[in-house]
Short mmCIF file of C-alpha atoms and ligand atoms in Angstrom, two decimals:
data_model
loop_
_atom_site.label_atom_id
_atom_site.label_comp_id
_atom_site.label_asym_id
_atom_site.label_seq_id
_atom_site.Cartn_x
_atom_site.Cartn_y
_atom_site.Cartn_z
CA MET A 1 0.00 0.00 0.00
CA ASN A 2 1.40 3.41 -0.91
CA PHE A 3 0.87 5.68 2.03
CA MET A 4 1.66 8.78 -0.03
CA ASN A 5 -1.84 8.24 -1.47
CA TYR A 6 -3.36 9.02 1.88
CA ARG A 7 -1.85 12.47 2.04
CA GLN A 8 -3.86 13.77 -0.90
CA PHE A 9 -7.03 13.52 1.19
CA PHE A 10 -5.68 15.81 3.92
CA PRO A 11 -5.50 19.33 2.45
CA LEU A 12 -3.67 20.85 5.39
CA LEU A 13 -0.69 18.54 4.90
CA SER A 14 0.32 20.31 1.71
CA ARG A 15 0.73 23.72 3.31
CA THR A 16 4.04 25.34 4.22
CA VAL A 17 5.06 26.73 7.60
CA ASN A 18 7.86 29.28 7.90
CA GLY A 19 8.53 28.81 4.21
CA LYS A 20 9.09 25.06 4.57
CA PRO A 21 6.81 22.16 3.66
CA LEU A 22 4.90 21.27 6.81
CA VAL A 23 6.01 18.15 8.67
CA TYR A 24 3.12 17.58 11.05
CA LEU A 25 4.18 15.42 13.98
CA ASP A 26 1.74 16.55 16.65
CA ASN A 27 -0.96 14.03 15.89
CA ALA A 28 -1.40 12.94 19.51
CA ALA A 29 -2.53 16.51 20.30
CA THR A 30 -4.90 16.65 17.36
CA ALA A 31 -5.03 14.90 14.00
CA GLN A 32 -5.64 16.59 10.66
CA LYS A 33 -8.93 16.14 8.83
CA PRO A 34 -9.57 14.35 5.55
CA GLN A 35 -11.52 16.21 2.86
CA ALA A 36 -14.46 13.87 3.47
CA VAL A 37 -14.86 15.21 7.03
CA ILE A 38 -14.36 18.82 5.94
CA ASP A 39 -16.98 18.37 3.21
CA THR A 40 -19.48 16.81 5.61
CA VAL A 41 -19.16 19.64 8.13
CA ASN A 42 -19.30 22.30 5.40
CA GLU A 43 -22.30 20.69 3.73
CA LEU A 44 -24.21 20.59 7.00
CA HIS A 45 -23.47 24.21 7.81
CA ALA A 46 -24.13 25.42 4.30
CA ALA A 47 -27.15 23.39 3.28
CA LEU A 48 -28.67 21.15 5.88
CA ASN A 49 -28.52 22.72 9.33
CA GLY A 50 -31.56 21.95 11.51
CA ASN A 51 -31.64 21.25 15.23
CA ILE A 52 -32.03 17.55 15.99
CA HIS A 53 -34.77 15.68 17.87
CA ARG A 54 -37.06 18.72 17.83
CA GLY A 55 -38.32 19.89 14.48
CA VAL A 56 -40.39 17.97 11.99
CA HIS A 57 -39.11 19.94 9.03
CA TYR A 58 -36.88 18.35 6.40
CA MET A 59 -33.54 19.67 7.62
CA ALA A 60 -34.21 18.82 11.28
CA GLU A 61 -35.18 15.30 10.26
CA GLN A 62 -32.14 14.86 8.00
CA CYS A 63 -29.77 16.03 10.73
CA THR A 64 -31.46 13.80 13.30
CA MET A 65 -31.20 10.81 11.00
CA ARG A 66 -27.54 11.43 10.26
CA TYR A 67 -26.74 12.06 13.93
CA GLU A 68 -28.25 8.72 14.88
CA ALA A 69 -26.47 7.03 11.96
CA ALA A 70 -23.19 8.41 13.36
CA ARG A 71 -24.06 6.85 16.71
CA GLU A 72 -24.53 3.51 14.97
CA SER A 73 -21.10 3.93 13.30
CA VAL A 74 -19.61 4.44 16.76
CA ARG A 75 -21.38 1.32 18.02
CA LYS A 76 -19.86 -0.70 15.20
CA LEU A 77 -16.41 0.83 15.73
CA LEU A 78 -16.42 -0.25 19.38
CA ASN A 79 -18.47 -3.39 18.80
CA ALA A 80 -20.87 -2.25 21.52
CA GLU A 81 -23.91 -4.43 22.01
CA LYS A 82 -26.42 -1.58 21.91
CA THR A 83 -26.43 1.71 20.01
CA HIS A 84 -27.78 3.61 23.02
CA GLU A 85 -24.66 2.67 24.97
CA ALA A 86 -22.82 5.33 22.92
CA ILE A 87 -23.25 8.83 24.33
CA PHE A 88 -22.00 11.82 22.37
CA THR A 89 -19.93 14.17 24.52
CA ALA A 90 -17.64 17.13 23.89
CA GLY A 91 -14.57 14.86 24.06
CA THR A 92 -12.53 12.57 26.29
CA THR A 93 -12.32 15.09 29.12
CA ALA A 94 -16.07 15.64 29.07
CA GLY A 95 -16.71 11.88 29.06
CA ILE A 96 -14.48 11.22 32.07
CA ASN A 97 -16.05 14.14 33.98
CA LEU A 98 -19.48 12.72 33.21
CA VAL A 99 -18.55 9.32 34.63
CA ALA A 100 -16.65 10.72 37.62
CA PHE A 101 -19.66 12.83 38.57
CA SER A 102 -22.53 10.57 37.75
CA PHE A 103 -20.97 7.21 38.69
CA GLY A 104 -19.58 8.95 41.78
CA GLU A 105 -23.03 10.19 42.82
CA LYS A 106 -24.46 6.71 42.55
CA TYR A 107 -21.74 4.44 43.87
CA VAL A 108 -19.00 6.34 45.76
CA LYS A 109 -19.10 7.28 49.43
CA ALA A 110 -16.69 8.41 52.15
CA GLY A 111 -13.86 5.94 52.70
CA ASP A 112 -14.11 4.42 49.20
CA GLU A 113 -11.13 4.22 46.84
CA ILE A 114 -10.58 5.02 43.15
CA VAL A 115 -7.56 3.60 41.31
CA VAL A 116 -5.76 5.45 38.50
CA THR A 117 -2.23 5.02 37.16
CA GLU A 118 0.84 7.20 37.35
CA MET A 119 0.88 7.66 33.57
CA GLU A 120 -2.58 9.24 33.21
CA HIS A 121 -3.29 12.46 31.35
CA HIS A 122 -4.60 15.19 33.70
CA SER A 123 -8.06 14.49 32.25
CA ASN A 124 -8.03 11.08 33.88
CA ILE A 125 -6.71 12.34 37.22
CA VAL A 126 -8.40 15.62 38.12
CA PRO A 127 -12.06 14.56 37.65
CA TRP A 128 -11.37 11.67 40.07
CA GLN A 129 -9.66 14.01 42.52
CA LEU A 130 -12.72 16.26 42.41
CA LEU A 131 -14.90 13.23 43.10
CA CYS A 132 -12.69 12.16 46.00
CA GLU A 133 -12.86 15.68 47.48
CA ARG A 134 -16.63 15.73 47.11
CA LYS A 135 -17.20 12.35 48.68
CA GLY A 136 -14.28 11.91 51.08
CA ALA A 137 -12.87 9.06 48.99
CA THR A 138 -9.17 8.30 48.34
CA LEU A 139 -7.27 8.19 45.07
CA LYS A 140 -4.81 5.28 44.75
CA VAL A 141 -2.10 5.24 42.11
CA LEU A 142 -0.63 2.29 40.22
CA PRO A 143 2.98 3.25 39.35
CA PHE A 144 4.98 2.49 36.19
CA ASP A 145 8.61 1.39 35.89
CA ASN A 146 11.39 3.29 34.15
CA GLU A 147 10.73 1.52 30.86
CA GLY A 148 7.17 2.87 30.94
CA ASN A 149 5.37 -0.37 31.85
CA LEU A 150 2.63 -0.37 34.47
CA ARG A 151 3.65 -2.26 37.61
CA MET A 152 1.04 -4.93 37.03
CA ASP A 153 2.48 -6.94 39.92
CA LEU A 154 1.18 -4.23 42.28
CA LEU A 155 -2.34 -4.02 40.85
CA PRO A 156 -3.96 -6.80 42.95
CA SER A 157 -2.72 -5.19 46.16
CA LEU A 158 -4.47 -1.91 45.22
CA LEU A 159 -7.86 -3.52 44.72
CA ASN A 160 -10.12 -4.29 47.67
CA GLU A 161 -13.75 -4.06 48.73
CA LYS A 162 -13.44 -0.25 49.02
CA THR A 163 -12.31 0.14 45.39
CA LYS A 164 -15.19 1.50 43.30
CA ILE A 165 -13.58 1.93 39.88
CA VAL A 166 -10.24 1.61 38.06
CA ALA A 167 -9.49 4.31 35.45
CA VAL A 168 -6.62 3.63 33.08
CA THR A 169 -5.37 4.97 29.80
CA GLN A 170 -5.27 2.57 26.85
CA VAL A 171 -2.15 4.31 25.48
CA SER A 172 0.06 6.76 27.37
CA ASN A 173 0.23 10.11 25.60
CA VAL A 174 3.82 10.56 26.85
CA LEU A 175 5.40 7.11 26.98
CA GLY A 176 3.44 5.56 24.13
CA THR A 177 2.88 2.45 26.25
CA VAL A 178 -0.05 0.34 25.09
CA ASN A 179 -1.42 -0.86 28.41
CA PRO A 180 -2.74 -4.41 28.92
CA VAL A 181 -6.30 -3.17 29.43
CA GLU A 182 -7.87 -6.56 28.82
CA LYS A 183 -5.78 -8.03 31.62
CA ILE A 184 -6.54 -5.08 33.92
CA ILE A 185 -10.26 -5.51 33.28
CA LYS A 186 -10.03 -9.23 34.06
CA ILE A 187 -8.21 -8.62 37.35
CA ALA A 188 -10.63 -5.84 38.37
CA HIS A 189 -13.73 -7.79 37.34
CA ALA A 190 -12.61 -10.74 39.45
CA LYS A 191 -13.24 -8.36 42.38
CA ASN A 192 -16.42 -6.89 40.85
CA ILE A 193 -14.73 -3.57 40.13
CA PRO A 194 -15.64 -1.78 36.88
CA VAL A 195 -12.98 -0.24 34.63
CA LEU A 196 -12.93 2.98 32.65
CA VAL A 197 -10.51 3.00 29.72
CA ASP A 198 -9.31 6.37 28.40
CA GLY A 199 -9.12 5.77 24.66
CA ALA A 200 -7.97 9.27 23.67
CA GLN A 201 -4.72 7.82 22.26
CA GLY A 202 -6.08 4.37 21.52
CA ALA A 203 -9.23 4.84 19.45
CA GLN A 204 -7.31 6.01 16.38
CA HIS A 205 -4.66 3.27 16.64
CA GLY A 206 -6.74 0.12 16.65
CA GLY A 207 -9.40 1.06 19.18
CA ILE A 208 -11.11 -1.51 21.33
CA ASP A 209 -13.73 -4.23 21.21
CA VAL A 210 -15.76 -3.37 24.29
CA GLN A 211 -17.61 -6.69 24.34
CA LYS A 212 -14.52 -8.84 23.92
CA THR A 213 -12.58 -6.95 26.58
CA GLY A 214 -15.58 -6.50 28.87
CA CYS A 215 -14.73 -2.80 29.17
CA ASP A 216 -17.29 -0.95 31.30
CA PHE A 217 -16.56 2.62 30.17
CA TYR A 218 -14.57 3.81 27.14
CA VAL A 219 -14.01 7.45 26.18
CA PHE A 220 -12.40 9.12 23.19
CA SER A 221 -12.21 12.43 21.31
CA GLY A 222 -13.29 13.03 17.72
CA HIS A 223 -10.51 15.48 16.92
CA LYS A 224 -7.74 12.95 17.62
CA MET A 225 -9.22 10.44 15.20
CA TYR A 226 -9.49 12.69 12.15
CA GLY A 227 -12.91 14.06 13.09
CA PRO A 228 -14.02 17.54 14.16
CA THR A 229 -13.16 19.19 17.47
CA GLY A 230 -15.71 19.52 20.26
CA VAL A 231 -17.18 16.07 19.91
CA GLY A 232 -16.34 12.74 21.52
CA VAL A 233 -17.87 9.55 22.77
CA LEU A 234 -18.57 7.90 26.07
CA TYR A 235 -19.36 4.21 25.76
CA ALA A 236 -20.83 2.70 28.90
CA LYS A 237 -22.57 -0.57 29.64
CA GLU A 238 -26.32 -0.14 29.66
CA LYS A 239 -26.57 -1.31 33.28
CA PHE A 240 -24.45 1.63 34.47
CA LEU A 241 -26.17 4.18 32.26
CA GLU A 242 -29.55 3.04 33.59
CA GLU A 243 -28.44 3.28 37.20
CA MET A 244 -26.37 6.48 37.04
CA PRO A 245 -28.19 9.80 37.53
CA PRO A 246 -28.08 12.43 34.77
CA TYR A 247 -24.96 14.59 34.72
CA GLN A 248 -26.44 17.78 33.30
CA GLY A 249 -30.05 18.91 33.07
CA GLY A 250 -31.76 20.72 30.22
CA GLY A 251 -33.59 20.17 26.97
CA ASP A 252 -33.48 16.81 25.19
CA MET A 253 -32.66 14.80 28.34
CA VAL A 254 -36.18 14.85 29.76
CA LYS A 255 -39.42 12.98 29.18
CA THR A 256 -41.73 15.34 31.05
CA VAL A 257 -41.05 18.46 33.07
CA SER A 258 -43.22 19.97 35.76
CA PHE A 259 -42.48 21.82 38.96
CA ALA A 260 -43.81 18.85 40.87
CA LYS A 261 -41.73 16.17 39.12
CA THR A 262 -39.46 15.81 36.14
CA THR A 263 -38.79 12.49 34.45
CA TYR A 264 -35.75 11.72 32.33
CA ALA A 265 -35.48 10.60 28.74
CA ASP A 266 -34.47 7.08 27.82
CA LEU A 267 -30.89 6.25 26.88
CA PRO A 268 -28.85 7.70 25.34
CA TYR A 269 -30.62 11.09 25.60
CA LYS A 270 -30.64 11.08 29.40
CA PHE A 271 -26.94 11.99 29.16
CA GLU A 272 -27.16 14.43 26.22
CA ALA A 273 -28.60 17.62 27.72
CA GLY A 274 -29.05 20.67 25.49
CA THR A 275 -28.34 20.98 21.79
CA ALA A 276 -25.76 18.33 21.02
CA ASN A 277 -22.83 19.06 18.73
CA TYR A 278 -24.70 17.16 16.04
CA ILE A 279 -22.63 18.57 13.19
CA GLY A 280 -19.49 17.45 14.99
CA ALA A 281 -20.98 14.02 15.67
CA ILE A 282 -21.98 13.57 12.02
CA GLY A 283 -18.46 14.71 11.07
CA LEU A 284 -17.06 12.08 13.43
CA GLY A 285 -19.25 9.49 11.72
CA SER A 286 -17.69 10.61 8.47
CA ALA A 287 -14.17 10.18 9.93
CA ILE A 288 -15.04 6.63 11.01
CA GLU A 289 -16.38 5.91 7.53
CA PHE A 290 -13.15 7.30 6.07
CA LEU A 291 -11.03 5.06 8.29
CA ASN A 292 -13.10 2.03 7.35
CA ASN A 293 -13.53 2.60 3.65
CA GLY A 294 -11.28 5.39 2.46
CA GLN A 295 -12.59 8.26 0.39
CA LYS A 296 -14.14 8.40 -3.02
CA THR A 297 -11.90 9.97 -5.62
CA GLU A 298 -13.22 12.05 -8.49
CA GLU A 299 -13.56 8.86 -10.49
CA GLU A 300 -15.88 7.63 -7.72
CA SER A 301 -13.72 4.64 -6.91
CA TYR A 302 -12.61 3.97 -3.38
CA SER A 303 -8.92 4.66 -3.46
CA LEU A 304 -7.96 3.68 0.06
CA CYS A 305 -10.19 0.74 0.51
CA SER A 306 -8.51 -2.53 1.32
CA CYS A 307 -9.61 -5.52 3.33
CA SER A 308 -8.36 -4.28 6.65
CA PRO A 309 -7.22 -0.67 6.38
CA LEU A 310 -6.97 -0.06 10.12
CA SER A 311 -4.40 -2.79 10.67
CA ALA A 312 -2.45 -1.74 7.57
CA LEU A 313 -2.39 1.81 8.89
CA GLN A 314 -1.09 0.58 12.22
CA ALA A 315 1.69 -1.41 10.56
CA HIS A 316 2.80 1.73 8.74
CA GLU A 317 2.69 3.79 11.95
CA HIS A 318 4.82 1.13 13.62
CA ALA A 319 7.41 1.39 10.85
CA LEU A 320 7.56 5.17 11.40
CA LEU A 321 8.06 4.65 15.13
CA GLN A 322 10.83 2.10 14.60
CA ARG A 323 12.75 4.37 12.22
CA ALA A 324 12.37 7.37 14.53
CA THR A 325 13.48 5.35 17.57
CA GLN A 326 16.56 3.93 15.82
CA GLU A 327 17.66 7.27 14.40
CA LEU A 328 16.92 9.44 17.41
CA GLN A 329 18.49 7.16 20.00
CA ALA A 330 21.73 7.24 18.02
CA ILE A 331 22.02 11.00 18.71
CA ASP A 332 24.42 11.73 21.52
CA GLY A 333 22.71 13.21 24.60
CA LEU A 334 19.20 12.41 23.40
CA LYS A 335 17.12 10.35 25.81
CA ILE A 336 13.84 8.65 24.91
CA TYR A 337 11.20 8.08 27.60
CA GLY A 338 9.06 4.98 27.24
CA ASN A 339 10.48 1.75 25.84
CA ALA A 340 7.58 -0.62 26.41
CA ALA A 341 7.43 -3.66 24.17
CA GLN A 342 3.91 -2.64 23.12
CA LYS A 343 4.29 0.96 22.07
CA SER A 344 2.12 3.29 20.02
CA SER A 345 3.48 5.63 17.36
CA LEU A 346 4.76 8.48 19.49
CA ILE A 347 8.16 9.26 20.90
CA SER A 348 8.99 11.63 23.77
CA PHE A 349 12.55 12.75 24.41
CA THR A 350 14.92 15.30 25.93
CA ILE A 351 18.35 16.45 24.81
CA ASP A 352 21.04 17.03 27.43
CA GLY A 353 21.68 20.71 28.05
CA ILE A 354 18.97 21.99 25.68
CA HIS A 355 15.61 23.21 26.93
CA HIS A 356 12.67 21.34 25.42
CA LEU A 357 11.02 24.63 24.35
CA ASP A 358 14.13 25.64 22.39
CA VAL A 359 14.08 22.29 20.58
CA ALA A 360 10.43 22.68 19.60
CA GLN A 361 10.82 26.31 18.54
CA ILE A 362 13.79 25.63 16.29
CA LEU A 363 12.01 22.61 14.78
CA ASP A 364 9.04 24.89 14.09
CA LYS A 365 11.32 27.23 12.14
CA LEU A 366 12.15 24.21 9.99
CA GLY A 367 8.45 23.55 9.41
CA ILE A 368 8.34 20.61 11.83
CA ALA A 369 5.43 20.68 14.32
CA VAL A 370 6.02 18.75 17.55
CA ARG A 371 4.56 19.07 21.04
CA THR A 372 6.53 20.24 24.05
CA GLY A 373 6.06 20.85 27.79
CA THR A 374 4.52 18.64 30.43
CA LEU A 375 2.18 17.05 27.86
CA CYS A 376 -0.69 17.38 30.38
CA ALA A 377 0.89 14.60 32.40
CA GLU A 378 2.84 16.26 35.21
CA PRO A 379 3.09 13.06 37.30
CA VAL A 380 5.01 11.45 34.41
CA MET A 381 7.39 14.42 34.36
CA GLN A 382 7.78 14.13 38.14
CA HIS A 383 8.60 10.42 37.76
CA PHE A 384 11.62 11.33 35.64
CA GLY A 385 12.44 14.58 37.51
CA LEU A 386 11.78 16.71 34.41
CA THR A 387 9.92 19.94 33.67
CA GLY A 388 9.06 18.93 30.13
CA MET A 389 9.81 16.81 27.07
CA VAL A 390 9.57 17.05 23.31
CA ARG A 391 7.05 14.69 21.67
CA ALA A 392 6.77 13.63 18.05
CA SER A 393 3.60 11.67 17.33
CA PHE A 394 2.87 9.96 14.03
CA ALA A 395 -0.27 9.31 12.04
CA PHE A 396 -0.69 6.97 9.08
CA TYR A 397 -0.30 9.90 6.66
CA ASN A 398 3.24 10.61 7.87
CA THR A 399 6.14 9.26 5.83
CA LEU A 400 9.60 7.84 6.48
CA GLU A 401 10.99 10.96 4.77
CA GLU A 402 9.28 13.07 7.40
CA VAL A 403 10.87 10.98 10.14
CA ASP A 404 14.23 11.67 8.48
CA LYS A 405 13.47 15.41 8.45
CA LEU A 406 12.73 15.26 12.17
CA VAL A 407 16.04 13.51 12.81
CA GLU A 408 17.96 16.02 10.66
CA GLY A 409 16.11 18.83 12.44
CA VAL A 410 17.10 17.54 15.87
CA LYS A 411 20.72 17.28 14.71
CA LYS A 412 20.54 20.90 13.54
CA VAL A 413 19.16 21.96 16.92
CA LYS A 414 22.08 20.25 18.63
CA ALA A 415 24.58 21.90 16.32
CA MET A 416 23.04 25.35 16.85
CA MET A 417 22.80 25.11 20.62
N1 PLP B 1 -6.43 11.39 27.73
C1 PLP B 1 -5.33 11.27 27.00
C2 PLP B 1 -4.47 10.04 27.13
C3 PLP B 1 -4.95 12.29 26.13
O1 PLP B 1 -3.84 12.17 25.39
C4 PLP B 1 -5.77 13.43 26.02
C5 PLP B 1 -5.41 14.55 25.14
O2 PLP B 1 -4.29 14.70 24.73
C6 PLP B 1 -6.94 13.50 26.80
C7 PLP B 1 -7.24 12.46 27.65
C8 PLP B 1 -7.86 14.66 26.72
O3 PLP B 1 -8.47 14.74 25.48
P1 PLP B 1 -9.40 15.98 25.10
O4 PLP B 1 -8.57 17.20 25.38
O5 PLP B 1 -9.68 15.80 23.65
O6 PLP B 1 -10.60 15.92 25.95
#
């Protein structure tokens, strides 16, 4: 498969930055959008906008139908049993806050414990801390070792009758570690403890089968998987969604409202208060369709379609990671953080004696976009005694030549500093 073909569908990739062809290596922060997604969002704004679930006019009905079709695409993507187990949210952060609040209201009381890991993004730490403060519960932390592997040997000792939920990232946004979530779920379920998996860095790199893994809650963001910003998904087992109280109140999440008593809408609407980001959700459906089937070319033939595009894309991303790892680790003074055997296509590093911000700024002058700073994971920085790192993260549309440009760029930074 020629991965150069993929680039033609992402208009932004052909732009220049600082007079240089853009090398976009900040995909873990947000991914670029294929023309199919851009067209969908534009079409809806320009020609089909009508608020969902309310009107009976043509545009309202079309948008409602397409919004619900997008929900079905999400169900298929995750292999959820029921379509109403997929709730549209504003993103991963919104999904975790929803669970931390609503699950917390129902099941967590003073003295209970919540387990997270040391490698979580702030989004999978702070909502649980807020819950613990509200309820008088305690946050327990599963550490990782210096290679970036979770200390699975310590997990059983953290789980007891007070543990109400385990929240773990599928893929670390700093270390790249692909965590053994299926194993974690098995261990937790043996003690009747549900598990939330943060799929922000996992959904676009293979995703999850929620039925096979038994995952209780799964969250991800549209913008990191080639969809629009401001939309995401919370998958939750029906049993929990039925038992948990609504998170936010407003239009669309109610059956009847009176000052004497209000009743709530059935799933999934109980958790979708107010006007949903339906254009974003339909755009996300379009991104999922793109990942599954590719995009029609002008000749109306599917140019990307192959039997299993997602796994082919992952194989390519792995090749990018391997090349980057080999080349970067050969640079004197450069240290890579995260060497897990199962690693996703991102690489975080520091260079001795050079501030991470300087590295990123000079790379930007060369047209190379990387992420720098604490990467919203301060506990990971604290683990290594650092104030920040540089992160290059790859998508399937990146090329080996771009990896080489990154390596050359880093060498230039070293020479300059
Ligand atoms: N979790 C992980 C592992 C992430 O990498 C991110 C974003 O980088 C988030 C959660 C938060 O995602 P969002 O800002 O889209 O809500």
